[in-house]
Amino acid sequence: MLRDKRSITILLVIFVISSLLTSAALVADVLIRQARMTKGSANSEAALYAAESGAEETAYKVLKNHCELGDPNSCGSNDTLSNGAEYLVEGNNDITVENADASFGNITLTPGKSFVLYLDIRGVGYPSAGLTVSCLTAGCSSDMVVLEEVIATGIQTETIYTDFSSSFVVPISVGASPYYLNSYYKITLHNSGVISQDYTINWTGNLPKSLKISKSVGTYKTFQRVIEMIFPRWQIIGGS
């Protein structure tokens, strides 16, 4: 009888020890997996930030330095960050523009707000007949400022149109077909009245309304992230 009790006790001890060892192994496995996932997440984030850096650098080249689309040596981005992550945007394949239709549709500005449109992306065609800006609100009271910078000389000219009340054609200087820009433009339409006012902007043909980085690749260790970013070429600012 005593021998049977000892045998049961030994079996219970073995069972308890096995359970403890199994539990410890399971916990260790979970901890190891969690550590790998945490490390993998951090590495994946580093690759993502690298891809974002590539897209932002490319956008800066296009929108600030006016590099020319389609030129891989001018607009492409390829660099290594301080943490060792790398990014790549191919200038001739990964940068495009999104075109608006023949009109932005109605633009509504509350008093004090402004609509700003940039026409300054090189290497794409622009309207050859200029832009027609129209105010649809009765008793419209608006100001329009057109800033032009001649590409060949860098000379800037600012033309201010006050008490703009109906419609106006903004002349755009372009070369021969496909009508590449001869000048860069920043067109600001300001609601100087006391009520909300509606406008339309129309043109002949397509107008690039945004810059599209269709593929920016970020790489860190064995992780790679690919993103797409769009940078609009218009904005509404000011007002209350």
Tab-separated table of C-alpha atoms in Angstrom:
chain	number	residue	atom	x	y	z
A	1	MET	CA	0.000	0.000	0.000
A	2	LEU	CA	2.828	2.347	0.934
A	3	ARG	CA	4.590	1.458	-2.281
A	4	ASP	CA	1.474	2.381	-4.289
A	5	LYS	CA	1.255	5.756	-2.553
A	6	ARG	CA	4.900	6.444	-3.345
A	7	SER	CA	4.323	5.572	-6.986
A	8	ILE	CA	1.323	7.893	-7.194
A	9	THR	CA	3.314	10.660	-5.550
A	10	ILE	CA	6.156	10.244	-8.010
A	11	LEU	CA	3.732	10.294	-10.893
A	12	LEU	CA	2.104	13.458	-9.546
A	13	VAL	CA	5.500	15.125	-9.150
A	14	ILE	CA	6.455	14.168	-12.693
A	15	PHE	CA	3.101	15.474	-13.954
A	16	VAL	CA	3.510	18.778	-12.103
A	17	ILE	CA	7.082	19.225	-13.317
A	18	SER	CA	6.045	18.409	-16.897
A	19	SER	CA	3.216	20.909	-16.671
A	20	LEU	CA	5.547	23.576	-15.370
A	21	LEU	CA	8.112	22.866	-18.073
A	22	THR	CA	5.406	22.941	-20.755
A	23	SER	CA	4.031	26.221	-19.423
A	24	ALA	CA	7.510	27.726	-19.294
A	25	ALA	CA	8.180	26.625	-22.872
A	26	LEU	CA	4.888	28.105	-24.041
A	27	VAL	CA	5.573	31.403	-22.260
A	28	ALA	CA	9.097	31.528	-23.691
A	29	ASP	CA	7.750	30.839	-27.175
A	30	VAL	CA	5.163	33.616	-26.822
A	31	LEU	CA	7.815	36.047	-25.551
A	32	ILE	CA	10.173	35.178	-28.399
A	33	ARG	CA	7.411	35.585	-30.969
A	34	GLN	CA	6.358	38.886	-29.415
A	35	ALA	CA	9.941	40.142	-29.462
A	36	ARG	CA	10.278	39.174	-33.118
A	37	MET	CA	6.999	40.887	-33.964
A	38	THR	CA	8.041	44.046	-32.090
A	39	LYS	CA	11.401	44.104	-33.828
A	40	GLY	CA	9.776	43.386	-37.192
A	41	SER	CA	7.267	46.185	-36.626
A	42	ALA	CA	10.055	48.637	-35.842
A	43	ASN	CA	11.993	47.596	-38.938
A	44	SER	CA	8.853	47.862	-41.066
A	45	GLU	CA	8.216	51.377	-39.716
A	46	ALA	CA	11.777	52.366	-40.571
A	47	ALA	CA	11.183	51.193	-44.148
A	48	LEU	CA	7.895	53.138	-44.247
A	49	TYR	CA	9.545	56.355	-43.023
A	50	ALA	CA	12.236	55.926	-45.663
A	51	ALA	CA	9.575	55.611	-48.379
A	52	GLU	CA	7.872	58.768	-47.085
A	53	SER	CA	11.204	60.604	-47.120
A	54	GLY	CA	11.724	59.621	-50.747
A	55	ALA	CA	8.281	60.868	-51.770
A	56	GLU	CA	8.706	64.166	-49.909
A	57	GLU	CA	12.171	64.803	-51.362
A	58	THR	CA	10.861	64.116	-54.856
A	59	ALA	CA	7.899	66.449	-54.322
A	60	TYR	CA	10.309	69.151	-53.132
A	61	LYS	CA	12.398	68.764	-56.277
A	62	VAL	CA	9.346	69.067	-58.507
A	63	LEU	CA	7.399	71.762	-56.686
A	64	LYS	CA	10.204	73.928	-55.287
A	65	ASN	CA	13.164	73.396	-57.586
A	66	HIS	CA	11.015	72.761	-60.699
A	67	CYS	CA	12.832	69.697	-61.907
A	68	GLU	CA	11.413	68.298	-65.123
A	69	LEU	CA	9.146	65.264	-65.109
A	70	GLY	CA	10.428	62.362	-67.138
A	71	ASP	CA	14.072	63.191	-66.465
A	72	PRO	CA	15.446	60.448	-64.145
A	73	ASN	CA	18.559	62.477	-63.339
A	74	SER	CA	16.571	65.573	-62.455
A	75	CYS	CA	13.580	64.414	-60.405
A	76	GLY	CA	14.544	60.962	-59.152
A	77	SER	CA	15.467	60.385	-55.512
A	78	ASN	CA	17.803	57.718	-54.163
A	79	ASP	CA	19.530	58.045	-50.804
A	80	THR	CA	20.412	56.360	-47.495
A	81	LEU	CA	19.183	57.731	-44.167
A	82	SER	CA	21.263	57.937	-40.996
A	83	ASN	CA	19.733	54.694	-39.651
A	84	GLY	CA	20.741	52.789	-42.781
A	85	ALA	CA	17.291	52.757	-44.391
A	86	GLU	CA	17.200	53.495	-48.125
A	87	TYR	CA	14.610	55.020	-50.450
A	88	LEU	CA	14.167	55.059	-54.208
A	89	VAL	CA	11.891	57.024	-56.529
A	90	GLU	CA	12.588	56.589	-60.224
A	91	GLY	CA	12.277	59.953	-61.913
A	92	ASN	CA	11.131	58.616	-65.269
A	93	ASN	CA	8.621	56.021	-64.042
A	94	ASP	CA	7.309	56.879	-60.594
A	95	ILE	CA	6.314	60.558	-60.950
A	96	THR	CA	3.158	61.616	-62.771
A	97	VAL	CA	0.426	64.225	-62.537
A	98	GLU	CA	-3.302	63.855	-62.075
A	99	ASN	CA	-5.323	66.018	-64.425
A	100	ALA	CA	-8.525	67.819	-63.630
A	101	ASP	CA	-11.388	67.841	-66.079
A	102	ALA	CA	-12.367	71.031	-67.868
A	103	SER	CA	-13.403	72.648	-64.584
A	104	PHE	CA	-12.763	72.408	-60.864
A	105	GLY	CA	-16.511	72.708	-60.388
A	106	ASN	CA	-17.852	75.297	-57.997
A	107	ILE	CA	-15.388	76.869	-55.582
A	108	THR	CA	-17.007	78.493	-52.550
A	109	LEU	CA	-15.081	81.072	-50.535
A	110	THR	CA	-16.364	82.557	-47.316
A	111	PRO	CA	-15.411	86.202	-46.592
A	112	GLY	CA	-11.654	86.601	-46.201
A	113	LYS	CA	-10.736	83.224	-47.687
A	114	SER	CA	-8.548	82.729	-50.761
A	115	PHE	CA	-8.196	80.055	-53.427
A	116	VAL	CA	-4.588	79.549	-54.561
A	117	LEU	CA	-3.664	77.676	-57.747
A	118	TYR	CA	-0.095	76.838	-58.789
A	119	LEU	CA	0.819	76.306	-62.445
A	120	ASP	CA	4.472	75.363	-62.230
A	121	ILE	CA	5.080	71.683	-62.990
A	122	ARG	CA	7.614	71.336	-65.785
A	123	GLY	CA	7.406	68.650	-68.437
A	124	VAL	CA	3.612	68.537	-68.728
A	125	GLY	CA	1.249	70.335	-71.061
A	126	TYR	CA	-0.861	73.266	-69.887
A	127	PRO	CA	-3.852	75.043	-71.441
A	128	SER	CA	-2.926	77.133	-74.462
A	129	ALA	CA	-5.890	79.512	-74.195
A	130	GLY	CA	-5.493	80.587	-70.580
A	131	LEU	CA	-7.812	80.114	-67.615
A	132	THR	CA	-11.260	81.645	-67.344
A	133	VAL	CA	-12.154	82.566	-63.765
A	134	SER	CA	-15.824	83.411	-63.216
A	135	CYS	CA	-17.764	84.600	-60.175
A	136	LEU	CA	-21.307	83.242	-59.985
A	137	THR	CA	-22.575	85.282	-57.028
A	138	ALA	CA	-24.625	88.424	-57.594
A	139	GLY	CA	-22.802	91.511	-56.368
A	140	CYS	CA	-19.518	89.609	-56.352
A	141	SER	CA	-16.586	91.499	-54.845
A	142	SER	CA	-13.215	89.800	-55.256
A	143	ASP	CA	-9.542	90.466	-55.832
A	144	MET	CA	-7.204	88.350	-57.950
A	145	VAL	CA	-3.403	88.334	-57.874
A	146	VAL	CA	-1.387	86.681	-60.647
A	147	LEU	CA	2.312	86.139	-59.909
A	148	GLU	CA	4.306	85.200	-63.026
A	149	GLU	CA	7.956	84.091	-63.094
A	150	VAL	CA	9.574	83.788	-66.520
A	151	ILE	CA	11.482	80.498	-66.624
A	152	ALA	CA	14.274	81.714	-68.913
A	153	THR	CA	15.123	84.858	-66.891
A	154	GLY	CA	13.639	84.371	-63.424
A	155	ILE	CA	11.967	87.794	-63.662
A	156	GLN	CA	8.779	87.987	-61.589
A	157	THR	CA	5.755	90.142	-62.295
A	158	GLU	CA	2.774	90.519	-59.979
A	159	THR	CA	-0.507	91.731	-61.466
A	160	ILE	CA	-3.363	92.657	-59.134
A	161	TYR	CA	-6.967	92.782	-60.323
A	162	THR	CA	-9.255	94.524	-57.828
A	163	ASP	CA	-13.060	94.584	-57.759
A	164	PHE	CA	-13.165	91.461	-59.905
A	165	SER	CA	-16.927	91.059	-60.291
A	166	SER	CA	-17.751	88.728	-63.202
A	167	SER	CA	-15.198	86.783	-65.264
A	168	PHE	CA	-11.620	87.160	-66.381
A	169	VAL	CA	-9.214	85.216	-68.589
A	170	VAL	CA	-5.767	84.716	-67.084
A	171	PRO	CA	-3.264	84.521	-69.963
A	172	ILE	CA	-0.795	81.650	-69.681
A	173	SER	CA	2.479	81.796	-71.599
A	174	VAL	CA	3.269	78.412	-73.147
A	175	GLY	CA	5.415	77.132	-75.998
A	176	ALA	CA	4.334	75.069	-78.966
A	177	SER	CA	2.386	71.835	-78.580
A	178	PRO	CA	2.365	70.100	-76.068
A	179	TYR	CA	2.201	73.611	-74.611
A	180	TYR	CA	4.943	73.464	-72.008
A	181	LEU	CA	5.157	76.453	-69.692
A	182	ASN	CA	7.278	79.474	-70.514
A	183	SER	CA	6.513	80.901	-67.057
A	184	TYR	CA	5.501	79.682	-63.626
A	185	TYR	CA	2.267	81.009	-62.126
A	186	LYS	CA	0.704	81.436	-58.720
A	187	ILE	CA	-2.912	82.611	-59.041
A	188	THR	CA	-4.683	83.818	-55.905
A	189	LEU	CA	-8.425	84.502	-55.871
A	190	HIS	CA	-9.572	86.352	-52.736
A	191	ASN	CA	-13.096	86.942	-51.463
A	192	SER	CA	-12.978	90.560	-50.328
A	193	GLY	CA	-16.752	90.810	-49.870
A	194	VAL	CA	-18.953	90.266	-46.836
A	195	ILE	CA	-20.857	87.203	-48.070
A	196	SER	CA	-19.833	83.774	-49.368
A	197	GLN	CA	-19.126	83.747	-53.088
A	198	ASP	CA	-19.076	80.970	-55.698
A	199	TYR	CA	-16.562	80.723	-58.547
A	200	THR	CA	-15.638	78.426	-61.391
A	201	ILE	CA	-12.281	77.976	-63.128
A	202	ASN	CA	-12.443	76.672	-66.694
A	203	TRP	CA	-9.827	75.991	-69.342
A	204	THR	CA	-9.297	74.280	-72.658
A	205	GLY	CA	-7.821	70.817	-72.238
A	206	ASN	CA	-6.386	69.202	-69.122
A	207	LEU	CA	-4.775	70.967	-66.209
A	208	PRO	CA	-2.468	69.194	-63.749
A	209	LYS	CA	-4.213	69.574	-60.413
A	210	SER	CA	-1.870	67.393	-58.353
A	211	LEU	CA	1.551	65.779	-58.375
A	212	LYS	CA	1.479	62.024	-57.903
A	213	ILE	CA	4.406	60.023	-56.557
A	214	SER	CA	3.067	56.682	-57.732
A	215	LYS	CA	5.839	54.549	-56.232
A	216	SER	CA	8.302	55.391	-53.491
A	217	VAL	CA	10.208	52.351	-52.196
A	218	GLY	CA	11.684	52.297	-48.680
A	219	THR	CA	14.011	49.491	-47.592
A	220	TYR	CA	15.399	48.652	-44.146
A	221	LYS	CA	17.226	45.389	-43.551
A	222	THR	CA	14.901	42.684	-44.942
A	223	PHE	CA	11.806	44.892	-44.918
A	224	GLN	CA	10.462	46.888	-47.851
A	225	ARG	CA	7.518	49.308	-47.957
A	226	VAL	CA	6.033	50.895	-51.074
A	227	ILE	CA	3.800	53.966	-50.830
A	228	GLU	CA	1.912	56.363	-53.091
A	229	MET	CA	1.475	60.041	-52.240
A	230	ILE	CA	-0.450	62.881	-53.909
A	231	PHE	CA	0.413	66.565	-53.488
A	232	PRO	CA	-2.391	68.936	-54.612
A	233	ARG	CA	-1.453	72.081	-56.554
A	234	TRP	CA	-4.267	74.149	-55.107
A	235	GLN	CA	-5.451	75.100	-51.644
A	236	ILE	CA	-7.988	77.263	-49.816
A	237	ILE	CA	-6.447	79.446	-47.118
A	238	GLY	CA	-7.291	82.281	-44.721
A	239	GLY	CA	-10.625	83.451	-43.436
A	240	SER	CA	-12.243	82.795	-40.080
